[in-house]
PDB file of C-alpha atoms in Angstrom:
ATOM      1  CA  MET A   1      24.664  -9.139   8.932  1.00 45.00           C
ATOM      2  CA  SER A   2      22.120 -10.566   6.535  1.00 46.00           C
ATOM      3  CA  THR A   3      22.779 -13.292   4.025  1.00 46.00           C
ATOM      4  CA  VAL A   4      24.313 -12.238   0.731  1.00 42.00           C
ATOM      5  CA  SER A   5      21.401 -13.575  -1.316  1.00 64.00           C
ATOM      6  CA  SER A   6      18.912 -11.533   0.717  1.00 80.00           C
ATOM      7  CA  LEU A   7      21.049  -8.419   0.568  1.00 80.00           C
ATOM      8  CA  ASP A   8      21.402  -8.750  -3.192  1.00 82.00           C
ATOM      9  CA  SER A   9      17.608  -8.452  -3.344  1.00 85.00           C
ATOM     10  CA  VAL A  10      17.379  -5.194  -1.376  1.00 93.00           C
ATOM     11  CA  GLY A  11      18.733  -1.733  -2.152  1.00 92.00           C
ATOM     12  CA  TYR A  12      20.542   0.344   0.451  1.00 95.00           C
ATOM     13  CA  CYS A  13      17.406   2.520   0.593  1.00 94.00           C
ATOM     14  CA  GLY A  14      15.246  -0.481   1.525  1.00 94.00           C
ATOM     15  CA  LEU A  15      13.487  -1.076  -1.801  1.00 91.00           C
ATOM     16  CA  VAL A  16      13.237  -4.744  -2.730  1.00 91.00           C
ATOM     17  CA  CYS A  17      14.994  -4.750  -6.101  1.00 84.00           C
ATOM     18  CA  ALA A  18      14.042  -8.381  -6.731  1.00 82.00           C
ATOM     19  CA  ILE A  19      10.378  -7.436  -7.235  1.00 83.00           C
ATOM     20  CA  CYS A  20      10.943  -4.108  -9.001  1.00 81.00           C
ATOM     21  CA  ARG A  21       9.554  -4.014 -12.537  1.00 75.00           C
ATOM     22  CA  ARG A  22      12.851  -2.458 -13.666  1.00 73.00           C
ATOM     23  CA  SER A  23      14.503  -5.832 -13.037  1.00 68.00           C
ATOM     24  CA  ASP A  24      12.575  -7.075 -16.085  1.00 67.00           C
ATOM     25  CA  ASP A  25      14.148  -4.216 -18.059  1.00 71.00           C
ATOM     26  CA  GLY A  26      17.603  -5.537 -17.181  1.00 69.00           C
ATOM     27  CA  CYS A  27      18.374  -3.497 -14.053  1.00 75.00           C
ATOM     28  CA  PRO A  28      20.306  -5.857 -11.743  1.00 79.00           C
ATOM     29  CA  GLY A  29      19.807  -3.668  -8.656  1.00 80.00           C
ATOM     30  CA  CYS A  30      22.242  -1.273  -7.045  1.00 85.00           C
ATOM     31  CA  ARG A  31      24.309  -3.965  -5.325  1.00 84.00           C
ATOM     32  CA  SER A  32      25.065  -5.514  -8.704  1.00 83.00           C
ATOM     33  CA  GLY A  33      26.015  -2.345 -10.552  1.00 81.00           C
ATOM     34  CA  GLY A  34      22.543  -1.138 -11.543  1.00 80.00           C
ATOM     35  CA  GLY A  35      20.725   1.976 -10.471  1.00 81.00           C
ATOM     36  CA  ASN A  36      22.202   5.421  -9.976  1.00 83.00           C
ATOM     37  CA  ILE A  37      25.928   5.209  -9.200  1.00 85.00           C
ATOM     38  CA  HIS A  38      25.653   8.626  -7.530  1.00 88.00           C
ATOM     39  CA  CYS A  39      22.783   7.590  -5.229  1.00 92.00           C
ATOM     40  CA  PHE A  40      23.360   9.162  -1.805  1.00 95.00           C
ATOM     41  CA  GLN A  41      22.091   6.112   0.099  1.00 95.00           C
ATOM     42  CA  ARG A  42      24.367   3.827  -1.888  1.00 94.00           C
ATOM     43  CA  THR A  43      27.539   5.897  -1.488  1.00 94.00           C
ATOM     44  CA  CYS A  44      26.822   6.660   2.169  1.00 97.00           C
ATOM     45  CA  CYS A  45      26.202   3.018   3.127  1.00 96.00           C
ATOM     46  CA  GLU A  46      29.199   1.814   1.149  1.00 94.00           C
ATOM     47  CA  GLY A  47      31.355   4.480   2.816  1.00 96.00           C
ATOM     48  CA  LYS A  48      30.121   3.486   6.283  1.00 97.00           C
ATOM     49  CA  ARG A  49      30.286  -0.245   5.411  1.00 97.00           C
ATOM     50  CA  LEU A  50      26.610  -0.732   6.207  1.00 97.00           C
ATOM     51  CA  ASP A  51      24.273  -3.257   4.623  1.00 95.00           C
ATOM     52  CA  GLY A  52      21.677  -0.505   4.323  1.00 96.00           C
ATOM     53  CA  CYS A  53      20.172   2.577   5.905  1.00 97.00           C
ATOM     54  CA  TRP A  54      18.408   0.370   8.461  1.00 97.00           C
ATOM     55  CA  GLN A  55      21.791  -0.062  10.213  1.00 97.00           C
ATOM     56  CA  CYS A  56      22.638   3.642  10.290  1.00 98.00           C
ATOM     57  CA  ILE A  57      22.508   5.569  13.560  1.00 96.00           C
ATOM     58  CA  ASP A  58      21.695   8.710  11.555  1.00 95.00           C
ATOM     59  CA  PHE A  59      18.515   7.231  10.035  1.00 95.00           C
ATOM     60  CA  PRO A  60      16.385   8.949   8.986  1.00 93.00           C
ATOM     61  CA  CYS A  61      18.629  11.567   7.490  1.00 95.00           C
ATOM     62  CA  ASN A  62      17.477  14.283   5.138  1.00 94.00           C
ATOM     63  CA  GLN A  63      19.646  13.264   2.189  1.00 95.00           C
ATOM     64  CA  GLY A  64      19.055  11.547  -1.134  1.00 93.00           C
ATOM     65  CA  TYR A  65      15.753   9.684  -1.364  1.00 92.00           C
ATOM     66  CA  PHE A  66      14.886  10.666   2.212  1.00 93.00           C
ATOM     67  CA  ALA A  67      14.996  14.335   1.170  1.00 93.00           C
ATOM     68  CA  ALA A  68      12.995  13.854  -2.036  1.00 92.00           C
ATOM     69  CA  ASP A  69       9.240  14.321  -1.529  1.00 91.00           C
ATOM     70  CA  GLU A  70       8.685  11.904  -4.385  1.00 91.00           C
ATOM     71  CA  TRP A  71      10.406   8.907  -2.720  1.00 91.00           C
ATOM     72  CA  ARG A  72      10.696   9.814   0.969  1.00 92.00           C
ATOM     73  CA  GLY A  73       7.610   7.970   2.227  1.00 92.00           C
ATOM     74  CA  LEU A  74       8.320   4.772   0.320  1.00 91.00           C
ATOM     75  CA  CYS A  75      11.984   4.578   1.310  1.00 93.00           C
ATOM     76  CA  LEU A  76      11.321   5.495   4.954  1.00 94.00           C
ATOM     77  CA  ALA A  77       8.627   2.821   5.227  1.00 94.00           C
ATOM     78  CA  CYS A  78      10.845   0.179   3.624  1.00 94.00           C
ATOM     79  CA  VAL A  79      13.795   0.912   5.910  1.00 96.00           C
ATOM     80  CA  GLN A  80      11.493   0.966   8.949  1.00 95.00           C
ATOM     81  CA  GLY A  81      10.044  -2.365   7.804  1.00 94.00           C
ATOM     82  CA  ILE A  82      13.506  -3.902   7.560  1.00 96.00           C
ATOM     83  CA  ARG A  83      14.342  -2.602  11.032  1.00 96.00           C
ATOM     84  CA  LEU A  84      11.147  -4.138  12.387  1.00 95.00           C
ATOM     85  CA  TYR A  85      11.109  -7.486  10.558  1.00 95.00           C
ATOM     86  CA  GLY A  86      14.685  -8.043   9.371  1.00 95.00           C
ATOM     87  CA  VAL A  87      15.718  -8.306   5.734  1.00 94.00           C
ATOM     88  CA  GLU A  88      14.408 -11.803   4.999  1.00 93.00           C
ATOM     89  CA  ARG A  89      10.991 -11.317   6.611  1.00 93.00           C
ATOM     90  CA  PHE A  90      10.608  -7.898   4.994  1.00 93.00           C
ATOM     91  CA  ILE A  91      11.295  -9.376   1.549  1.00 91.00           C
ATOM     92  CA  SER A  92       8.677 -12.072   2.227  1.00 91.00           C
ATOM     93  CA  ARG A  93       6.119  -9.473   3.347  1.00 91.00           C
ATOM     94  CA  ALA A  94       6.780  -7.301   0.293  1.00 90.00           C
ATOM     95  CA  ARG A  95       6.357 -10.310  -2.017  1.00 89.00           C
ATOM     96  CA  ARG A  96       3.093 -11.302  -0.309  1.00 89.00           C
ATOM     97  CA  ARG A  97       1.716  -7.751  -0.531  1.00 87.00           C
ATOM     98  CA  PHE A  98       2.937  -6.761  -3.992  1.00 86.00           C
ATOM     99  CA  GLY A  99       3.605 -10.046  -5.781  1.00 82.00           C
ATOM    100  CA  ASP A 100       6.673 -10.669  -7.896  1.00 83.00           C
ATOM    101  CA  MET A 101       6.491  -7.385  -9.785  1.00 84.00           C
ATOM    102  CA  VAL A 102       5.891  -3.898  -8.418  1.00 82.00           C
ATOM    103  CA  ALA A 103       6.071  -0.508 -10.095  1.00 80.00           C
ATOM    104  CA  TYR A 104       7.566   1.570  -7.291  1.00 82.00           C
ATOM    105  CA  GLU A 105       6.735   4.754  -9.177  1.00 81.00           C
ATOM    106  CA  ASP A 106       3.078   4.057  -8.272  1.00 83.00           C
ATOM    107  CA  PHE A 107       4.010   4.805  -4.644  1.00 78.00           C
ATOM    108  CA  ARG A 108       5.581   8.208  -5.244  1.00 83.00           C
ATOM    109  CA  PHE A 109       4.475  11.071  -2.993  1.00 85.00           C
ATOM    110  CA  LYS A 110       2.783   8.745  -0.461  1.00 84.00           C
ATOM    111  CA  ASP A 111       3.676   9.186   3.178  1.00 82.00           C
ATOM    112  CA  ALA A 112       5.501   6.522   5.163  1.00 82.00           C
ATOM    113  CA  GLY A 113       2.420   5.715   7.266  1.00 81.00           C
ATOM    114  CA  ALA A 114       0.326   4.883   4.208  1.00 81.00           C
ATOM    115  CA  ILE A 115       3.086   2.665   2.827  1.00 78.00           C
ATOM    116  CA  ARG A 116       3.566   0.886   6.181  1.00 80.00           C
ATOM    117  CA  GLN A 117      -0.140   0.023   6.211  1.00 78.00           C
ATOM    118  CA  MET A 118       0.271  -1.590   2.789  1.00 76.00           C
ATOM    119  CA  LEU A 119       3.204  -3.641   4.019  1.00 75.00           C
TER     120      LEU A 119
END
């Protein structure tokens, strides 16, 4: 399992909440009560007692963000990145690539391959 401080920075879907521009708007991230309480990835991981989708044997499923054309590529690439690098290294890579503030909505409708190249 990853350290609590690292996990607090990453959503179950793989997005790094710590660098999301919504954190400036007061969103604490899904692990701290922010975000959509009905998020499939959140409820599924909590139900399976997983740190995130990167630990799931069913990844990638076709549910929640992974089923939504808008977010599929971004979330798939983030989870794949965490599987490849681990949580801490993935957070570091995301910070190096995107800085301390990213508008994830700018990455909507991109495929996972394009996002992986950015990371």
